[in-house]
């Protein structure tokens, strides 16, 4: 049943970054999906087979004992239930409840893992932050120096990529199916997600929320390269400083980022950190007009913050 | 469709003609009969036929989608046309087919199952149907107004506002939904009153047949869920017509829509599925010959589901930056709501055990529906695991899952059509064709929807996909056509059997138990020959009134006003759809042609509503029956209460929208708009006008109570004076309101000026509409009172009073929110 389009990822069980091993969403998803698929298929086959077998076995006209408890209903009787069989219903119900609750409990543990992200031991230079801006109908990717690309996201292998996703018009969903990366792109909101790609290759970006007539064609590419190729590209194409490209922190997946001053980026984000997004959820990047200058300013501010934190790191290392 | 429609007229072989003269109901072979009828069985037939028409409409759109998916890329349809197709397919199937076909069956069957003569408010029932048809008509018109809506059946904002979808047709779609919701709300009030007060003696809630149970729970969910949708559509229509900024606002506009829509949208899943579940529960019993196993627990499970359905909506929004705590709660409630369904499934399966199972067409469809529902349920558990949902969201996994659930429901309902076909027509369908239909249907169903699991990595609503998936998509397309073609076997079967099917007596099914099978097929106009009662534990007819049920002989069954009101409403909404030009910069002017249509519709609406109010119409009365927990409440009063419950939700949703936006902006950042200087009458902007209006409205609540007291004492002058005082006070309120609004408009601060102004105008505007409607009704009541009504029967004044108090109480909430805080 699984289509073959995921093969170009050829994931190792774990992704590697900064000498650490991490379960990316792709790993977690695949593991969980397989488990659900196996159990779900099993339960489905058992239940459906049992039902069809019983329906056939008790078809009218088969031979049966006179004394097997069949009570013929009477037209016009006050509706009541059968006298027997309630216990079986409860036992089956209890079994199914145990299966479902334990499955979802297990899945919840994976959720906590994915939401936390590789925050604790990952040094900042293993992280690349890219701001994703969806528009009808395409994607802009803003790099730490404020420069951007359209419809092509170039990232190095073996680094944690921190994505901050928003939209400047209608509701889109940024989605890289191969890498199991997805975040809603909503004007006025910023959604965070992260991924680690373990080897070079190309992956297709699609929009997962109907956004208008061009929705089908809203396609981009994630181009995973070696770190060296990426840095060369960053210098040549985006005029960036290869020393300052990495930095930042992985935000809680699906959490909201308060980006007014970029200060939140530096804070530790704990699981369950208050992320209701009230107050200053609106972000300058997405105020509806596509004024490029504006956005550059914002990016520049973000960049400043990044530079500072990088500096701190260098001191510590020294 | 015409085949079926024509032949329906021919089914009148039952003995129902004696009542036709004195209740002014023309014969079944005349067109007029079907325009004026208020009989629940006729309305049921109209509902079923109309819903099947929309099923074909939505089905053709589905086949267009499947043809586009034959190969990747643009083919038959442009991106715009494809967007319209997926949108209209979804809306038509969910709103205009699934619920109405169930309501059609409920219309026909529920009164028969509980021993009622008709629904509590027969003309209201007719009005529900005609409004539904008119709403569908407006939806169809939308395709010819520069294009229908292309933003998906979930209507996600801000794609749904004119900045991004400027077509007039898109506005028509929103208004058609609004009309549909009005129809549903009237229907809900009607069914709730009927089921709660018109059950035969001896039939308490526990003993209601399962189909009636599922319909009751469906209707309760409808009353509240559709009210939330009405509020959402009201705000959206305001954005589209008066250029308010709710869903364009960065202050959570998109999320606001998500919350409002899914608060309705999740219960809607069960609203659609529950009647189908009821058909399954009935047919599993009839065709196995066994009573339902664990019946009491089945009912409890269903009640739990109905309540919980309002607590899970955010699981549709896991990716929308809501925080982990909320996600955790929603995951827990989602899993919790899946468990009662397990119990329902097992109860049905164990009901078959040790039965005498007969594989007739109705049972085949329902057994098949359960198989499909089990698959839909299991794949739904996948979505309950949030990590999996992150990846499945917006993909074909979701599409496949909900088609397995929703179309499983449709499958059971088709089974229901076969099951009750002999009851409705008096003739048996062709069993061979029925089984053939099922086999093709089941194969086609699984080909089209299972292939969607195989291509789950495709995003929904796109026609670009990687070429490796072509084969699966083509299997789906072939399956779709097989599924579609199989339906014509059913249409043919039903049409043919009307003339040539073997005649049946009252009860063609062995082991059936419920009351609808105890009377002739089709049942006579007033259903029963005596008064049905279950007091002895089984259905009997008792003679209750001294003159032998004479009172019912005068019950009316015909009224022309419902269809006229619906037609006027159609014209009115058609006019509204294009009345204003709203572009990216906001309100750009009024379109006079459409404005004329709106005015015409409004006049016709006033006239036809007055006609209805003036008509002398005697609904079948049932002074007997089981009413717990509503003993002692007169039925029109109960209906008013049910209506007000839903109106509470409408205002609740609109006020919640205000609070949501204010929190997203920052509570202190929000500038309260209400205070003003009344166009210079006051020295400075202050809350005084709001305060004055509060006093005015509260006073009017007292005067309307006074009117009721005078009416009870048969003091005509006092009654008229109090009513007039109420009317004048209400008018005063609107005049003050006018000065308030005029000042803001003069300053160029209309609804599109800022989000605070949108919220202020739209929220107080909704209340204003309530006041104006109240004044119109009150003017009519004063006229009627003047000409001699209400001296003996003062129910109308009492019920109007309830409404008026409600409108006043709402204002007591709005005043601090919009003037003080």
PDB file of C-alpha atoms in Angstrom, chain B residues 41-145:
ATOM      1  CA  UNK B  41     -45.180  11.717   4.299  1.00  0.00           C
ATOM      2  CA  UNK B  42     -45.445  13.961   1.231  1.00  0.00           C
ATOM      3  CA  UNK B  43     -42.702  16.216   2.529  1.00  0.00           C
ATOM      4  CA  UNK B  44     -40.572  13.156   3.210  1.00  0.00           C
ATOM      5  CA  UNK B  45     -40.957  12.051  -0.403  1.00  0.00           C
ATOM      6  CA  UNK B  46     -40.107  15.544  -1.649  1.00  0.00           C
ATOM      7  CA  UNK B  47     -37.007  15.602   0.544  1.00  0.00           C
ATOM      8  CA  UNK B  48     -35.835  12.213  -0.683  1.00  0.00           C
ATOM      9  CA  UNK B  49     -36.339  12.999  -4.382  1.00  0.00           C
ATOM     10  CA  UNK B  50     -34.691  16.410  -4.122  1.00  0.00           C
ATOM     11  CA  UNK B  51     -31.740  15.025  -2.188  1.00  0.00           C
ATOM     12  CA  UNK B  52     -31.259  12.335  -4.831  1.00  0.00           C
ATOM     13  CA  UNK B  53     -31.203  15.067  -7.452  1.00  0.00           C
ATOM     14  CA  UNK B  54     -28.404  16.830  -5.567  1.00  0.00           C
ATOM     15  CA  UNK B  55     -26.688  13.467  -5.144  1.00  0.00           C
ATOM     16  CA  UNK B  56     -26.549  13.143  -8.928  1.00  0.00           C
ATOM     17  CA  UNK B  57     -25.389  16.770  -9.176  1.00  0.00           C
ATOM     18  CA  UNK B  58     -22.573  16.220  -6.677  1.00  0.00           C
ATOM     19  CA  UNK B  59     -21.822  12.855  -8.249  1.00  0.00           C
ATOM     20  CA  UNK B  60     -21.319  14.354 -11.692  1.00  0.00           C
ATOM     21  CA  UNK B  61     -18.854  16.803 -10.149  1.00  0.00           C
ATOM     22  CA  UNK B  62     -17.072  13.876  -8.494  1.00  0.00           C
ATOM     23  CA  UNK B  63     -16.750  12.170 -11.858  1.00  0.00           C
ATOM     24  CA  UNK B  64     -15.317  15.374 -13.344  1.00  0.00           C
ATOM     25  CA  UNK B  65     -12.703  15.304 -10.591  1.00  0.00           C
ATOM     26  CA  UNK B  66     -11.957  11.645 -11.288  1.00  0.00           C
ATOM     27  CA  UNK B  67     -11.585  12.346 -15.007  1.00  0.00           C
ATOM     28  CA  UNK B  68      -9.135  15.136 -14.293  1.00  0.00           C
ATOM     29  CA  UNK B  69      -7.111  12.719 -12.160  1.00  0.00           C
ATOM     30  CA  UNK B  70      -6.860  10.134 -14.951  1.00  0.00           C
ATOM     31  CA  UNK B  71      -3.449  11.608 -15.775  1.00  0.00           C
ATOM     32  CA  UNK B  72      -1.407  14.137 -13.830  1.00  0.00           C
ATOM     33  CA  UNK B  73      -1.708  17.777 -14.775  1.00  0.00           C
ATOM     34  CA  UNK B  74      -4.299  20.091 -16.183  1.00  0.00           C
ATOM     35  CA  UNK B  75      -6.650  18.337 -18.544  1.00  0.00           C
ATOM     36  CA  UNK B  76     -10.383  18.601 -18.708  1.00  0.00           C
ATOM     37  CA  UNK B  77     -10.615  21.358 -16.107  1.00  0.00           C
ATOM     38  CA  UNK B  78      -8.690  24.530 -15.376  1.00  0.00           C
ATOM     39  CA  UNK B  79      -7.413  25.154 -11.877  1.00  0.00           C
ATOM     40  CA  UNK B  80     -10.394  27.411 -11.221  1.00  0.00           C
ATOM     41  CA  UNK B  81     -12.899  24.875 -12.534  1.00  0.00           C
ATOM     42  CA  UNK B  82     -11.240  22.108 -10.548  1.00  0.00           C
ATOM     43  CA  UNK B  83     -11.418  24.189  -7.380  1.00  0.00           C
ATOM     44  CA  UNK B  84     -15.113  24.827  -7.972  1.00  0.00           C
ATOM     45  CA  UNK B  85     -15.712  21.136  -8.609  1.00  0.00           C
ATOM     46  CA  UNK B  86     -14.098  19.891  -5.403  1.00  0.00           C
ATOM     47  CA  UNK B  87     -15.826  22.633  -3.422  1.00  0.00           C
ATOM     48  CA  UNK B  88     -19.289  22.122  -4.845  1.00  0.00           C
ATOM     49  CA  UNK B  89     -18.938  18.343  -4.696  1.00  0.00           C
ATOM     50  CA  UNK B  90     -18.175  18.525  -0.979  1.00  0.00           C
ATOM     51  CA  UNK B  91     -20.858  21.057  -0.113  1.00  0.00           C
ATOM     52  CA  UNK B  92     -23.557  19.404  -2.191  1.00  0.00           C
ATOM     53  CA  UNK B  93     -22.892  15.922  -0.885  1.00  0.00           C
ATOM     54  CA  UNK B  94     -22.619  16.894   2.774  1.00  0.00           C
ATOM     55  CA  UNK B  95     -25.323  19.557   3.006  1.00  0.00           C
ATOM     56  CA  UNK B  96     -27.657  18.998   0.104  1.00  0.00           C
ATOM     57  CA  UNK B  97     -27.634  15.217  -0.156  1.00  0.00           C
ATOM     58  CA  UNK B  98     -26.614  13.344   2.997  1.00  0.00           C
ATOM     59  CA  UNK B  99     -28.521  15.266   5.631  1.00  0.00           C
ATOM     60  CA  UNK B 100     -31.647  15.885   3.525  1.00  0.00           C
ATOM     61  CA  UNK B 101     -32.025  12.266   2.430  1.00  0.00           C
ATOM     62  CA  UNK B 102     -31.871  11.322   6.100  1.00  0.00           C
ATOM     63  CA  UNK B 103     -34.319  14.089   6.981  1.00  0.00           C
ATOM     64  CA  UNK B 104     -36.586  12.782   4.224  1.00  0.00           C
ATOM     65  CA  UNK B 105     -36.628   9.315   5.736  1.00  0.00           C
ATOM     66  CA  UNK B 106     -37.065  10.814   9.184  1.00  0.00           C
ATOM     67  CA  UNK B 107     -39.987  12.899   7.945  1.00  0.00           C
ATOM     68  CA  UNK B 108     -41.734   9.857   6.637  1.00  0.00           C
ATOM     69  CA  UNK B 109     -40.822   7.307   9.274  1.00  0.00           C
ATOM     70  CA  UNK B 110     -40.348   9.008  12.638  1.00  0.00           C
ATOM     71  CA  UNK B 111     -43.992  10.085  13.153  1.00  0.00           C
ATOM     72  CA  UNK B 112     -45.035   6.547  12.187  1.00  0.00           C
ATOM     73  CA  UNK B 113     -42.565   4.995  14.606  1.00  0.00           C
ATOM     74  CA  UNK B 114     -43.710   7.070  17.566  1.00  0.00           C
ATOM     75  CA  UNK B 115     -47.417   7.007  16.802  1.00  0.00           C
ATOM     76  CA  UNK B 116     -47.885  10.647  15.785  1.00  0.00           C
ATOM     77  CA  UNK B 117     -50.292  11.971  13.162  1.00  0.00           C
ATOM     78  CA  UNK B 118     -47.826  14.413  11.692  1.00  0.00           C
ATOM     79  CA  UNK B 119     -44.994  16.623  12.825  1.00  0.00           C
ATOM     80  CA  UNK B 120     -45.834  19.195  15.482  1.00  0.00           C
ATOM     81  CA  UNK B 121     -45.763  22.123  13.032  1.00  0.00           C
ATOM     82  CA  UNK B 122     -46.724  20.861   9.560  1.00  0.00           C
ATOM     83  CA  UNK B 123     -46.434  24.199   7.771  1.00  0.00           C
ATOM     84  CA  UNK B 124     -43.029  24.784   9.306  1.00  0.00           C
ATOM     85  CA  UNK B 125     -42.041  21.381   7.967  1.00  0.00           C
ATOM     86  CA  UNK B 126     -43.107  22.369   4.468  1.00  0.00           C
ATOM     87  CA  UNK B 127     -41.230  25.629   4.877  1.00  0.00           C
ATOM     88  CA  UNK B 128     -38.069  23.716   5.862  1.00  0.00           C
ATOM     89  CA  UNK B 129     -38.306  21.660   2.717  1.00  0.00           C
ATOM     90  CA  UNK B 130     -38.929  24.589   0.383  1.00  0.00           C
ATOM     91  CA  UNK B 131     -36.134  26.619   1.934  1.00  0.00           C
ATOM     92  CA  UNK B 132     -33.829  23.647   1.406  1.00  0.00           C
ATOM     93  CA  UNK B 133     -34.839  23.425  -2.252  1.00  0.00           C
ATOM     94  CA  UNK B 134     -34.448  27.195  -2.680  1.00  0.00           C
ATOM     95  CA  UNK B 135     -31.007  27.080  -1.046  1.00  0.00           C
ATOM     96  CA  UNK B 136     -30.003  24.349  -3.469  1.00  0.00           C
ATOM     97  CA  UNK B 137     -31.342  26.484  -6.308  1.00  0.00           C
ATOM     98  CA  UNK B 138     -29.238  29.450  -5.207  1.00  0.00           C
ATOM     99  CA  UNK B 139     -26.224  27.150  -5.032  1.00  0.00           C
ATOM    100  CA  UNK B 140     -26.864  26.050  -8.605  1.00  0.00           C
ATOM    101  CA  UNK B 141     -27.253  29.678  -9.724  1.00  0.00           C
ATOM    102  CA  UNK B 142     -23.821  30.482  -8.281  1.00  0.00           C
ATOM    103  CA  UNK B 143     -22.136  28.709 -11.206  1.00  0.00           C
ATOM    104  CA  UNK B 144     -23.603  31.326 -13.530  1.00  0.00           C
ATOM    105  CA  UNK B 145     -22.482  34.367 -11.548  1.00  0.00           C
TER     106      UNK B 145
END
